[in-house]
PDB file of C-alpha atoms in Angstrom:
ATOM      1  CA  MET A   6     122.332  16.071-102.321  1.00 62.00           C
ATOM      2  CA  LYS A   7     125.664  17.145-103.764  1.00 64.00           C
ATOM      3  CA  THR A   8     124.222  16.823-107.255  1.00 66.00           C
ATOM      4  CA  ARG A   9     121.351  19.141-106.281  1.00 65.00           C
ATOM      5  CA  ILE A  10     123.773  21.744-104.938  1.00 64.00           C
ATOM      6  CA  ALA A  11     125.928  21.418-108.060  1.00 63.00           C
ATOM      7  CA  ALA A  12     122.872  21.869-110.246  1.00 63.00           C
ATOM      8  CA  LEU A  13     121.811  24.918-108.226  1.00 62.00           C
ATOM      9  CA  VAL A  14     125.115  26.717-108.456  1.00 59.00           C
ATOM     10  CA  THR A  15     125.529  25.802-112.114  1.00 63.00           C
ATOM     11  CA  ALA A  16     122.021  26.958-112.998  1.00 64.00           C
ATOM     12  CA  GLY A  17     122.564  30.294-111.317  1.00 64.00           C
ATOM     13  CA  VAL A  18     125.801  31.048-113.055  1.00 60.00           C
ATOM     14  CA  LEU A  19     124.470  29.870-116.399  1.00 62.00           C
ATOM     15  CA  ALA A  20     121.433  32.108-116.066  1.00 61.00           C
ATOM     16  CA  LEU A  21     123.520  35.168-115.280  1.00 61.00           C
ATOM     17  CA  SER A  22     126.125  34.612-117.955  1.00 60.00           C
ATOM     18  CA  MET A  23     123.484  34.652-120.795  1.00 57.00           C
ATOM     19  CA  LEU A  24     133.127  45.205-125.314  1.00 37.00           C
ATOM     20  CA  THR A  25     143.157  52.416-134.518  1.00 35.00           C
ATOM     21  CA  GLY A  26     145.135  54.305-135.776  1.00 36.00           C
ATOM     22  CA  CYS A  27     146.747  54.248-139.215  1.00 38.00           C
ATOM     23  CA  GLY A  28     149.603  56.697-139.319  1.00 42.00           C
ATOM     24  CA  SER A  29     148.421  59.959-137.802  1.00 51.00           C
ATOM     25  CA  LYS A  30     144.795  59.500-138.771  1.00 73.00           C
ATOM     26  CA  GLN A  31     142.339  59.419-135.892  1.00 85.00           C
ATOM     27  CA  GLU A  32     139.836  56.554-135.851  1.00 94.00           C
ATOM     28  CA  SER A  33     136.677  55.952-133.865  1.00 97.00           C
ATOM     29  CA  TRP A  34     135.752  52.363-133.034  1.00 98.00           C
ATOM     30  CA  LYS A  35     132.224  51.716-131.829  1.00 98.00           C
ATOM     31  CA  VAL A  36     132.081  49.146-129.039  1.00 98.00           C
ATOM     32  CA  THR A  37     128.673  47.477-128.725  1.00 98.00           C
ATOM     33  CA  CYS A  38     127.673  46.005-125.396  1.00 98.00           C
ATOM     34  CA  PRO A  39     124.686  43.640-125.928  1.00 97.00           C
ATOM     35  CA  TRP A  40     123.469  43.964-122.361  1.00 96.00           C
ATOM     36  CA  ALA A  41     121.757  46.594-120.208  1.00 93.00           C
ATOM     37  CA  PRO A  42     123.115  50.158-120.531  1.00 95.00           C
ATOM     38  CA  SER A  43     123.219  50.374-116.723  1.00 94.00           C
ATOM     39  CA  GLY A  44     124.896  46.990-116.316  1.00 94.00           C
ATOM     40  CA  VAL A  45     128.418  46.053-115.301  1.00 96.00           C
ATOM     41  CA  ALA A  46     129.812  45.495-118.813  1.00 97.00           C
ATOM     42  CA  ALA A  47     128.385  48.746-120.146  1.00 98.00           C
ATOM     43  CA  MET A  48     129.846  50.736-117.248  1.00 98.00           C
ATOM     44  CA  VAL A  49     133.300  49.215-117.729  1.00 98.00           C
ATOM     45  CA  SER A  50     133.078  49.876-121.467  1.00 98.00           C
ATOM     46  CA  GLN A  51     132.283  53.543-120.857  1.00 98.00           C
ATOM     47  CA  LYS A  52     135.244  53.853-118.492  1.00 98.00           C
ATOM     48  CA  ALA A  53     137.599  52.216-120.981  1.00 98.00           C
ATOM     49  CA  ALA A  54     136.311  54.399-123.818  1.00 98.00           C
ATOM     50  CA  ALA A  55     136.984  57.557-121.828  1.00 97.00           C
ATOM     51  CA  LYS A  56     140.620  56.544-121.388  1.00 97.00           C
ATOM     52  CA  SER A  57     141.222  55.362-124.952  1.00 97.00           C
ATOM     53  CA  PRO A  58     142.575  58.630-126.451  1.00 94.00           C
ATOM     54  CA  ASP A  59     145.174  58.884-123.678  1.00 93.00           C
ATOM     55  CA  TYR A  60     146.663  55.489-124.506  1.00 96.00           C
ATOM     56  CA  SER A  61     146.573  55.601-128.307  1.00 92.00           C
ATOM     57  CA  GLU A  62     148.368  58.898-128.880  1.00 86.00           C
ATOM     58  CA  LYS A  63     144.888  60.147-129.770  1.00 80.00           C
ATOM     59  CA  LYS A  64     144.822  57.860-132.847  1.00 91.00           C
ATOM     60  CA  ILE A  65     142.002  55.612-131.611  1.00 95.00           C
ATOM     61  CA  THR A  66     138.876  56.608-129.748  1.00 96.00           C
ATOM     62  CA  LEU A  67     136.609  53.883-128.421  1.00 98.00           C
ATOM     63  CA  VAL A  68     132.928  54.832-128.468  1.00 98.00           C
ATOM     64  CA  ALA A  69     130.834  52.838-126.007  1.00 98.00           C
ATOM     65  CA  GLU A  70     127.285  51.840-126.935  1.00 98.00           C
ATOM     66  CA  ALA A  71     124.916  49.492-125.120  1.00 97.00           C
ATOM     67  CA  ILE A  72     122.000  47.811-126.903  1.00 96.00           C
ATOM     68  CA  LYS A  73     120.164  45.412-124.616  1.00 94.00           C
ATOM     69  CA  GLY A  74     119.277  42.181-126.366  1.00 94.00           C
ATOM     70  CA  ASP A  75     122.017  39.620-125.678  1.00 94.00           C
ATOM     71  CA  ALA A  76     122.088  37.083-128.545  1.00 97.00           C
ATOM     72  CA  ALA A  77     119.710  39.123-130.715  1.00 97.00           C
ATOM     73  CA  THR A  78     121.974  42.168-130.486  1.00 97.00           C
ATOM     74  CA  VAL A  79     125.028  40.133-131.466  1.00 98.00           C
ATOM     75  CA  ASN A  80     123.090  38.485-134.310  1.00 98.00           C
ATOM     76  CA  THR A  81     122.341  41.937-135.696  1.00 98.00           C
ATOM     77  CA  TRP A  82     125.935  43.067-135.195  1.00 98.00           C
ATOM     78  CA  VAL A  83     127.315  40.086-137.106  1.00 98.00           C
ATOM     79  CA  ALA A  84     124.799  40.499-139.923  1.00 98.00           C
ATOM     80  CA  SER A  85     125.569  44.196-140.346  1.00 98.00           C
ATOM     81  CA  THR A  86     129.384  44.170-140.126  1.00 98.00           C
ATOM     82  CA  LYS A  87     132.262  42.873-142.196  1.00 98.00           C
ATOM     83  CA  ALA A  88     136.015  42.483-141.847  1.00 98.00           C
ATOM     84  CA  ASN A  89     137.857  45.734-141.029  1.00 98.00           C
ATOM     85  CA  ASP A  90     134.709  47.645-140.089  1.00 98.00           C
ATOM     86  CA  LYS A  91     135.542  49.904-137.137  1.00 98.00           C
ATOM     87  CA  GLU A  92     133.175  47.973-134.899  1.00 98.00           C
ATOM     88  CA  LEU A  93     133.742  45.857-131.809  1.00 98.00           C
ATOM     89  CA  VAL A  94     131.249  43.839-129.784  1.00 98.00           C
ATOM     90  CA  PHE A  95     131.179  42.077-126.425  1.00 98.00           C
ATOM     91  CA  ALA A  96     130.542  38.370-126.050  1.00 98.00           C
ATOM     92  CA  GLY A  97     131.366  35.742-123.470  1.00 97.00           C
ATOM     93  CA  GLU A  98     130.799  32.229-122.229  1.00 97.00           C
ATOM     94  CA  GLY A  99     127.106  33.029-121.881  1.00 96.00           C
ATOM     95  CA  LEU A 100     126.779  33.039-125.664  1.00 97.00           C
ATOM     96  CA  PHE A 101     129.628  30.814-126.842  1.00 98.00           C
ATOM     97  CA  ALA A 102     129.099  28.005-124.310  1.00 97.00           C
ATOM     98  CA  ILE A 103     125.752  28.306-122.536  1.00 95.00           C
ATOM     99  CA  THR A 104     123.323  29.551-125.191  1.00 96.00           C
ATOM    100  CA  GLU A 105     125.159  27.541-127.846  1.00 96.00           C
ATOM    101  CA  THR A 106     124.480  24.383-125.832  1.00 95.00           C
ATOM    102  CA  LEU A 107     121.066  25.039-124.293  1.00 94.00           C
ATOM    103  CA  ASP A 108     119.363  27.130-126.988  1.00 95.00           C
ATOM    104  CA  PRO A 109     121.474  27.165-130.167  1.00 96.00           C
ATOM    105  CA  ALA A 110     118.571  28.326-132.349  1.00 97.00           C
ATOM    106  CA  LYS A 111     118.980  31.793-130.809  1.00 97.00           C
ATOM    107  CA  LEU A 112     122.432  32.170-132.348  1.00 97.00           C
ATOM    108  CA  GLN A 113     123.076  33.159-135.934  1.00 97.00           C
ATOM    109  CA  PHE A 114     126.838  33.183-135.367  1.00 97.00           C
ATOM    110  CA  GLY A 115     129.664  31.141-133.917  1.00 97.00           C
ATOM    111  CA  TYR A 116     133.048  31.885-132.421  1.00 98.00           C
ATOM    112  CA  ASP A 117     134.602  31.692-135.897  1.00 97.00           C
ATOM    113  CA  ASP A 118     132.711  34.850-136.914  1.00 98.00           C
ATOM    114  CA  PHE A 119     135.003  36.927-134.669  1.00 98.00           C
ATOM    115  CA  GLU A 120     138.577  37.940-134.005  1.00 98.00           C
ATOM    116  CA  PHE A 121     139.446  38.013-130.306  1.00 98.00           C
ATOM    117  CA  VAL A 122     140.864  41.323-129.081  1.00 98.00           C
ATOM    118  CA  GLU A 123     141.002  41.185-125.275  1.00 98.00           C
ATOM    119  CA  ASN A 124     139.125  40.172-122.151  1.00 98.00           C
ATOM    120  CA  LEU A 125     137.712  43.241-120.424  1.00 98.00           C
ATOM    121  CA  TYR A 126     137.405  41.844-116.895  1.00 98.00           C
ATOM    122  CA  SER A 127     136.877  38.795-114.725  1.00 97.00           C
ATOM    123  CA  SER A 128     133.915  38.565-112.342  1.00 97.00           C
ATOM    124  CA  VAL A 129     133.394  36.124-109.488  1.00 97.00           C
ATOM    125  CA  PHE A 130     129.648  35.628-109.119  1.00 96.00           C
ATOM    126  CA  VAL A 131     128.141  35.078-105.680  1.00 97.00           C
ATOM    127  CA  LEU A 132     125.069  33.234-104.431  1.00 97.00           C
ATOM    128  CA  SER A 133     122.922  35.209-102.010  1.00 97.00           C
ATOM    129  CA  ALA A 134     120.014  34.046 -99.869  1.00 97.00           C
ATOM    130  CA  ASP A 135     117.227  36.054 -98.265  1.00 96.00           C
ATOM    131  CA  SER A 136     118.354  36.913 -94.745  1.00 97.00           C
ATOM    132  CA  SER A 137     115.214  35.313 -93.286  1.00 97.00           C
ATOM    133  CA  LEU A 138     116.674  31.905 -94.228  1.00 97.00           C
ATOM    134  CA  ASN A 139     119.757  32.507 -92.048  1.00 97.00           C
ATOM    135  CA  LEU A 140     122.106  30.800 -94.489  1.00 97.00           C
ATOM    136  CA  LYS A 141     125.574  32.185 -93.827  1.00 96.00           C
ATOM    137  CA  SER A 142     127.814  29.641 -95.532  1.00 96.00           C
ATOM    138  CA  LEU A 143     128.042  26.764 -97.970  1.00 96.00           C
ATOM    139  CA  ASP A 144     127.762  24.359 -95.010  1.00 97.00           C
ATOM    140  CA  ASP A 145     124.468  26.027 -94.089  1.00 97.00           C
ATOM    141  CA  LEU A 146     123.232  25.658 -97.662  1.00 97.00           C
ATOM    142  CA  GLU A 147     124.165  21.985 -97.767  1.00 96.00           C
ATOM    143  CA  ALA A 148     122.269  21.364 -94.521  1.00 97.00           C
ATOM    144  CA  TYR A 149     119.287  23.320 -95.868  1.00 97.00           C
ATOM    145  CA  VAL A 150     119.144  21.160 -99.007  1.00 95.00           C
ATOM    146  CA  LYS A 151     119.740  17.949 -97.065  1.00 95.00           C
ATOM    147  CA  ALA A 152     116.685  18.800 -94.952  1.00 96.00           C
ATOM    148  CA  GLY A 153     114.577  18.724 -98.107  1.00 95.00           C
ATOM    149  CA  ASN A 154     114.113  22.439 -98.611  1.00 94.00           C
ATOM    150  CA  PRO A 155     113.634  23.675-102.186  1.00 88.00           C
ATOM    151  CA  VAL A 156     116.324  25.847-103.704  1.00 88.00           C
ATOM    152  CA  SER A 157     116.031  27.700-107.008  1.00 87.00           C
ATOM    153  CA  VAL A 158     117.687  30.610-108.776  1.00 83.00           C
ATOM    154  CA  ALA A 159     115.165  30.677-111.607  1.00 73.00           C
ATOM    155  CA  LYS A 160     113.705  33.947-112.891  1.00 75.00           C
ATOM    156  CA  GLY A 161     111.189  35.288-110.403  1.00 75.00           C
ATOM    157  CA  GLU A 162     112.796  33.494-107.471  1.00 78.00           C
ATOM    158  CA  THR A 163     113.007  35.722-104.391  1.00 85.00           C
ATOM    159  CA  ASN A 164     114.877  33.609-101.816  1.00 94.00           C
ATOM    160  CA  PHE A 165     118.066  33.008-103.832  1.00 95.00           C
ATOM    161  CA  ALA A 166     120.002  34.879-106.508  1.00 94.00           C
ATOM    162  CA  VAL A 167     123.281  34.662-108.402  1.00 94.00           C
ATOM    163  CA  SER A 168     124.828  38.004-109.268  1.00 94.00           C
ATOM    164  CA  HIS A 169     127.880  40.143-109.749  1.00 95.00           C
ATOM    165  CA  GLN A 170     129.192  41.205-106.350  1.00 97.00           C
ATOM    166  CA  SER A 171     128.524  44.872-107.088  1.00 96.00           C
ATOM    167  CA  GLN A 172     124.891  44.151-107.977  1.00 95.00           C
ATOM    168  CA  ILE A 173     124.039  42.564-104.616  1.00 96.00           C
ATOM    169  CA  LEU A 174     126.234  44.802-102.448  1.00 97.00           C
ATOM    170  CA  GLU A 175     123.628  47.396-101.465  1.00 96.00           C
ATOM    171  CA  THR A 176     121.004  44.796-100.525  1.00 96.00           C
ATOM    172  CA  TYR A 177     123.673  42.930 -98.527  1.00 97.00           C
ATOM    173  CA  GLN A 178     124.725  46.098 -96.698  1.00 97.00           C
ATOM    174  CA  GLN A 179     121.087  46.807 -95.841  1.00 97.00           C
ATOM    175  CA  GLY A 180     120.742  43.354 -94.307  1.00 97.00           C
ATOM    176  CA  GLY A 181     118.346  41.996 -96.907  1.00 97.00           C
ATOM    177  CA  VAL A 182     120.504  39.047 -97.930  1.00 97.00           C
ATOM    178  CA  ASP A 183     123.395  36.888 -96.782  1.00 97.00           C
ATOM    179  CA  VAL A 184     126.084  35.969 -99.288  1.00 98.00           C
ATOM    180  CA  VAL A 185     126.436  32.208 -99.042  1.00 97.00           C
ATOM    181  CA  CYS A 186     129.262  31.326-101.423  1.00 97.00           C
ATOM    182  CA  ALA A 187     131.363  32.482-104.375  1.00 98.00           C
ATOM    183  CA  PHE A 188     131.757  30.763-107.735  1.00 97.00           C
ATOM    184  CA  ASP A 189     135.517  30.384-107.624  1.00 97.00           C
ATOM    185  CA  ASP A 190     138.139  27.923-106.492  1.00 96.00           C
ATOM    186  CA  LYS A 191     138.852  29.719-103.228  1.00 96.00           C
ATOM    187  CA  ALA A 192     137.429  32.271-100.844  1.00 97.00           C
ATOM    188  CA  ILE A 193     137.112  35.881-101.977  1.00 97.00           C
ATOM    189  CA  GLU A 194     140.241  37.661-100.785  1.00 94.00           C
ATOM    190  CA  ASN A 195     139.344  41.351-100.921  1.00 92.00           C
ATOM    191  CA  GLY A 196     136.426  43.745-100.694  1.00 95.00           C
ATOM    192  CA  PRO A 197     133.173  43.618 -98.753  1.00 97.00           C
ATOM    193  CA  PHE A 198     132.744  39.879 -99.397  1.00 97.00           C
ATOM    194  CA  ALA A 199     136.252  38.877 -98.318  1.00 97.00           C
ATOM    195  CA  GLY A 200     136.186  35.435 -96.721  1.00 97.00           C
ATOM    196  CA  VAL A 201     133.116  34.164 -98.567  1.00 97.00           C
ATOM    197  CA  GLU A 202     133.914  30.542 -99.420  1.00 97.00           C
ATOM    198  CA  GLY A 203     134.520  29.419-102.996  1.00 97.00           C
ATOM    199  CA  VAL A 204     132.457  26.448-104.173  1.00 97.00           C
ATOM    200  CA  GLY A 205     135.498  24.929-105.879  1.00 96.00           C
ATOM    201  CA  ALA A 206     137.042  24.226-102.481  1.00 94.00           C
ATOM    202  CA  LYS A 207     134.298  21.634-101.926  1.00 95.00           C
ATOM    203  CA  GLY A 208     134.455  20.134-105.379  1.00 95.00           C
ATOM    204  CA  TYR A 209     131.504  21.926-106.940  1.00 94.00           C
ATOM    205  CA  PRO A 210     131.735  23.194-110.536  1.00 94.00           C
ATOM    206  CA  TYR A 211     132.340  26.871-111.130  1.00 95.00           C
ATOM    207  CA  PHE A 212     133.595  29.345-113.672  1.00 96.00           C
ATOM    208  CA  ARG A 213     134.317  33.033-113.720  1.00 96.00           C
ATOM    209  CA  ASN A 214     132.356  35.394-115.899  1.00 97.00           C
ATOM    210  CA  ARG A 215     134.427  37.006-118.637  1.00 98.00           C
ATOM    211  CA  CYS A 216     133.679  39.758-121.133  1.00 98.00           C
ATOM    212  CA  PHE A 217     135.450  39.299-124.460  1.00 98.00           C
ATOM    213  CA  VAL A 218     136.063  42.210-126.797  1.00 98.00           C
ATOM    214  CA  MET A 219     135.657  40.930-130.364  1.00 98.00           C
ATOM    215  CA  ALA A 220     136.255  42.317-133.855  1.00 98.00           C
ATOM    216  CA  ARG A 221     134.728  40.939-137.044  1.00 98.00           C
ATOM    217  CA  LYS A 222     136.364  37.871-138.555  1.00 98.00           C
ATOM    218  CA  GLY A 223     139.003  38.766-141.139  1.00 98.00           C
ATOM    219  CA  THR A 224     139.892  42.128-139.616  1.00 98.00           C
ATOM    220  CA  ASP A 225     143.541  42.913-140.302  1.00 98.00           C
ATOM    221  CA  ALA A 226     145.772  41.130-137.776  1.00 98.00           C
ATOM    222  CA  ALA A 227     147.903  44.231-137.225  1.00 97.00           C
ATOM    223  CA  LYS A 228     144.801  46.253-136.372  1.00 97.00           C
ATOM    224  CA  VAL A 229     143.568  43.584-133.961  1.00 98.00           C
ATOM    225  CA  ALA A 230     146.987  43.616-132.293  1.00 97.00           C
ATOM    226  CA  GLU A 231     146.863  47.418-132.060  1.00 97.00           C
ATOM    227  CA  LEU A 232     143.444  47.270-130.414  1.00 98.00           C
ATOM    228  CA  LYS A 233     144.636  44.605-127.994  1.00 98.00           C
ATOM    229  CA  GLU A 234     147.609  46.756-127.065  1.00 97.00           C
ATOM    230  CA  LEU A 235     145.274  49.696-126.447  1.00 98.00           C
ATOM    231  CA  TYR A 236     143.014  47.670-124.165  1.00 98.00           C
ATOM    232  CA  ASP A 237     146.031  46.262-122.335  1.00 98.00           C
ATOM    233  CA  LYS A 238     147.315  49.777-121.643  1.00 98.00           C
ATOM    234  CA  ILE A 239     143.900  50.921-120.430  1.00 98.00           C
ATOM    235  CA  LEU A 240     143.589  47.874-118.164  1.00 98.00           C
ATOM    236  CA  ALA A 241     147.057  48.555-116.717  1.00 98.00           C
ATOM    237  CA  ASP A 242     146.084  52.130-115.785  1.00 98.00           C
ATOM    238  CA  GLN A 243     146.279  52.332-111.992  1.00 98.00           C
ATOM    239  CA  GLU A 244     143.094  54.349-111.630  1.00 98.00           C
ATOM    240  CA  MET A 245     141.277  51.858-113.871  1.00 98.00           C
ATOM    241  CA  VAL A 246     142.550  48.909-111.846  1.00 98.00           C
ATOM    242  CA  GLU A 247     141.496  50.483-108.547  1.00 98.00           C
ATOM    243  CA  TRP A 248     138.068  51.416-109.905  1.00 98.00           C
ATOM    244  CA  LEU A 249     137.498  47.890-111.199  1.00 98.00           C
ATOM    245  CA  ASN A 250     138.601  46.339-107.893  1.00 97.00           C
ATOM    246  CA  ASP A 251     137.081  48.753-105.392  1.00 97.00           C
ATOM    247  CA  THR A 252     133.940  50.052-107.097  1.00 97.00           C
ATOM    248  CA  MET A 253     132.921  47.349-109.547  1.00 97.00           C
ATOM    249  CA  LEU A 254     134.342  44.430-107.514  1.00 98.00           C
ATOM    250  CA  LEU A 255     135.909  43.006-110.671  1.00 98.00           C
ATOM    251  CA  GLU A 256     139.435  41.978-111.614  1.00 97.00           C
ATOM    252  CA  VAL A 257     141.721  42.761-114.510  1.00 98.00           C
ATOM    253  CA  ASP A 258     142.232  39.456-116.299  1.00 97.00           C
ATOM    254  CA  THR A 259     143.891  39.873-119.683  1.00 98.00           C
ATOM    255  CA  MET A 260     143.829  36.691-121.761  1.00 98.00           C
ATOM    256  CA  THR A 261     145.275  35.060-124.850  1.00 98.00           C
ATOM    257  CA  GLU A 262     143.032  33.455-127.424  1.00 97.00           C
ATOM    258  CA  ASP A 263     144.125  30.038-126.148  1.00 98.00           C
ATOM    259  CA  ASP A 264     142.946  31.089-122.678  1.00 98.00           C
ATOM    260  CA  VAL A 265     139.600  32.129-124.140  1.00 98.00           C
ATOM    261  CA  LYS A 266     139.067  28.886-125.999  1.00 98.00           C
ATOM    262  CA  ALA A 267     139.990  26.847-122.924  1.00 98.00           C
ATOM    263  CA  HIS A 268     137.515  28.872-120.842  1.00 98.00           C
ATOM    264  CA  ILE A 269     134.707  28.323-123.342  1.00 98.00           C
ATOM    265  CA  GLU A 270     135.391  24.583-123.480  1.00 97.00           C
ATOM    266  CA  ASN A 271     135.426  24.358-119.677  1.00 97.00           C
ATOM    267  CA  VAL A 272     132.048  26.069-119.437  1.00 97.00           C
ATOM    268  CA  LYS A 273     130.647  23.861-122.196  1.00 97.00           C
ATOM    269  CA  SER A 274     131.708  20.769-120.257  1.00 96.00           C
ATOM    270  CA  ILE A 275     129.894  22.028-117.146  1.00 95.00           C
ATOM    271  CA  VAL A 276     126.765  22.844-119.133  1.00 94.00           C
ATOM    272  CA  GLU A 277     126.796  19.440-120.801  1.00 93.00           C
ATOM    273  CA  GLN A 278     127.128  17.717-117.435  1.00 92.00           C
ATOM    274  CA  TYR A 279     124.188  19.519-115.847  1.00 86.00           C
ATOM    275  CA  LYS A 280     122.039  20.603-118.782  1.00 81.00           C
ATOM    276  CA  ASP A 281     119.265  18.059-118.183  1.00 76.00           C
ATOM    277  CA  ILE A 282     118.796  19.270-114.616  1.00 69.00           C
ATOM    278  CA  VAL A 283     119.179  22.952-115.487  1.00 65.00           C
ATOM    279  CA  ALA A 284     116.914  22.851-118.544  1.00 60.00           C
ATOM    280  CA  GLY A 285     114.390  20.711-116.701  1.00 55.00           C
TER     281      GLY A 285
END
């Protein structure tokens, strides 16, 4: 039964996981988000772009663009850019760990095609269940599965869903769903889902969703460092922090490249462990 629960929570998170100046010259850097223009990453990118001139002495302006397509969008970006082009793109564990393991033919790139700039945010996904099921907690879900009831978060499923907290909030507030658990090591501490139990507390696998800002491989190291500094200043802006926490239900989570590589390897290990169940 525990394996079935682990496969469920892993499948849901995997499915959901699939954004300078030189002297006094002003530069515009296009930031491509490969997901929906109305989605979480695109909205955060737009907010960061609006603040970029204020934190670069007006030398760098980030220009947010969203082109839905996931791997296909990033394939095109890699094929059409070269080192030192004023272009950035978003990627994350969905591409570098999940798609790379489950469907590598979709990718015409690897991590080595990029230079890491910064992590834009950290998101704790949640599992929700249709309110008619009356599943209020992870204990309830375990009992539901133990009783032989089917559980799925596959596309088209209506009883269960894995999502960003902000994406399920309205339905939750309207009473359409209960939020059963969070994909983290502990309970959510703040916001409308405070107290929702983390699956890690019961030994289930989990990972946070991250959004990596990447430049093209070979881009000048000083420029990459300048861009990282810009993003770090934007992400330290108090209004930005409050908006991320209170409106988007996300967290600031700046990372080093070692952090990023460790995160990708952790997700890969989870995918490898459960890929036969998830893919099946």
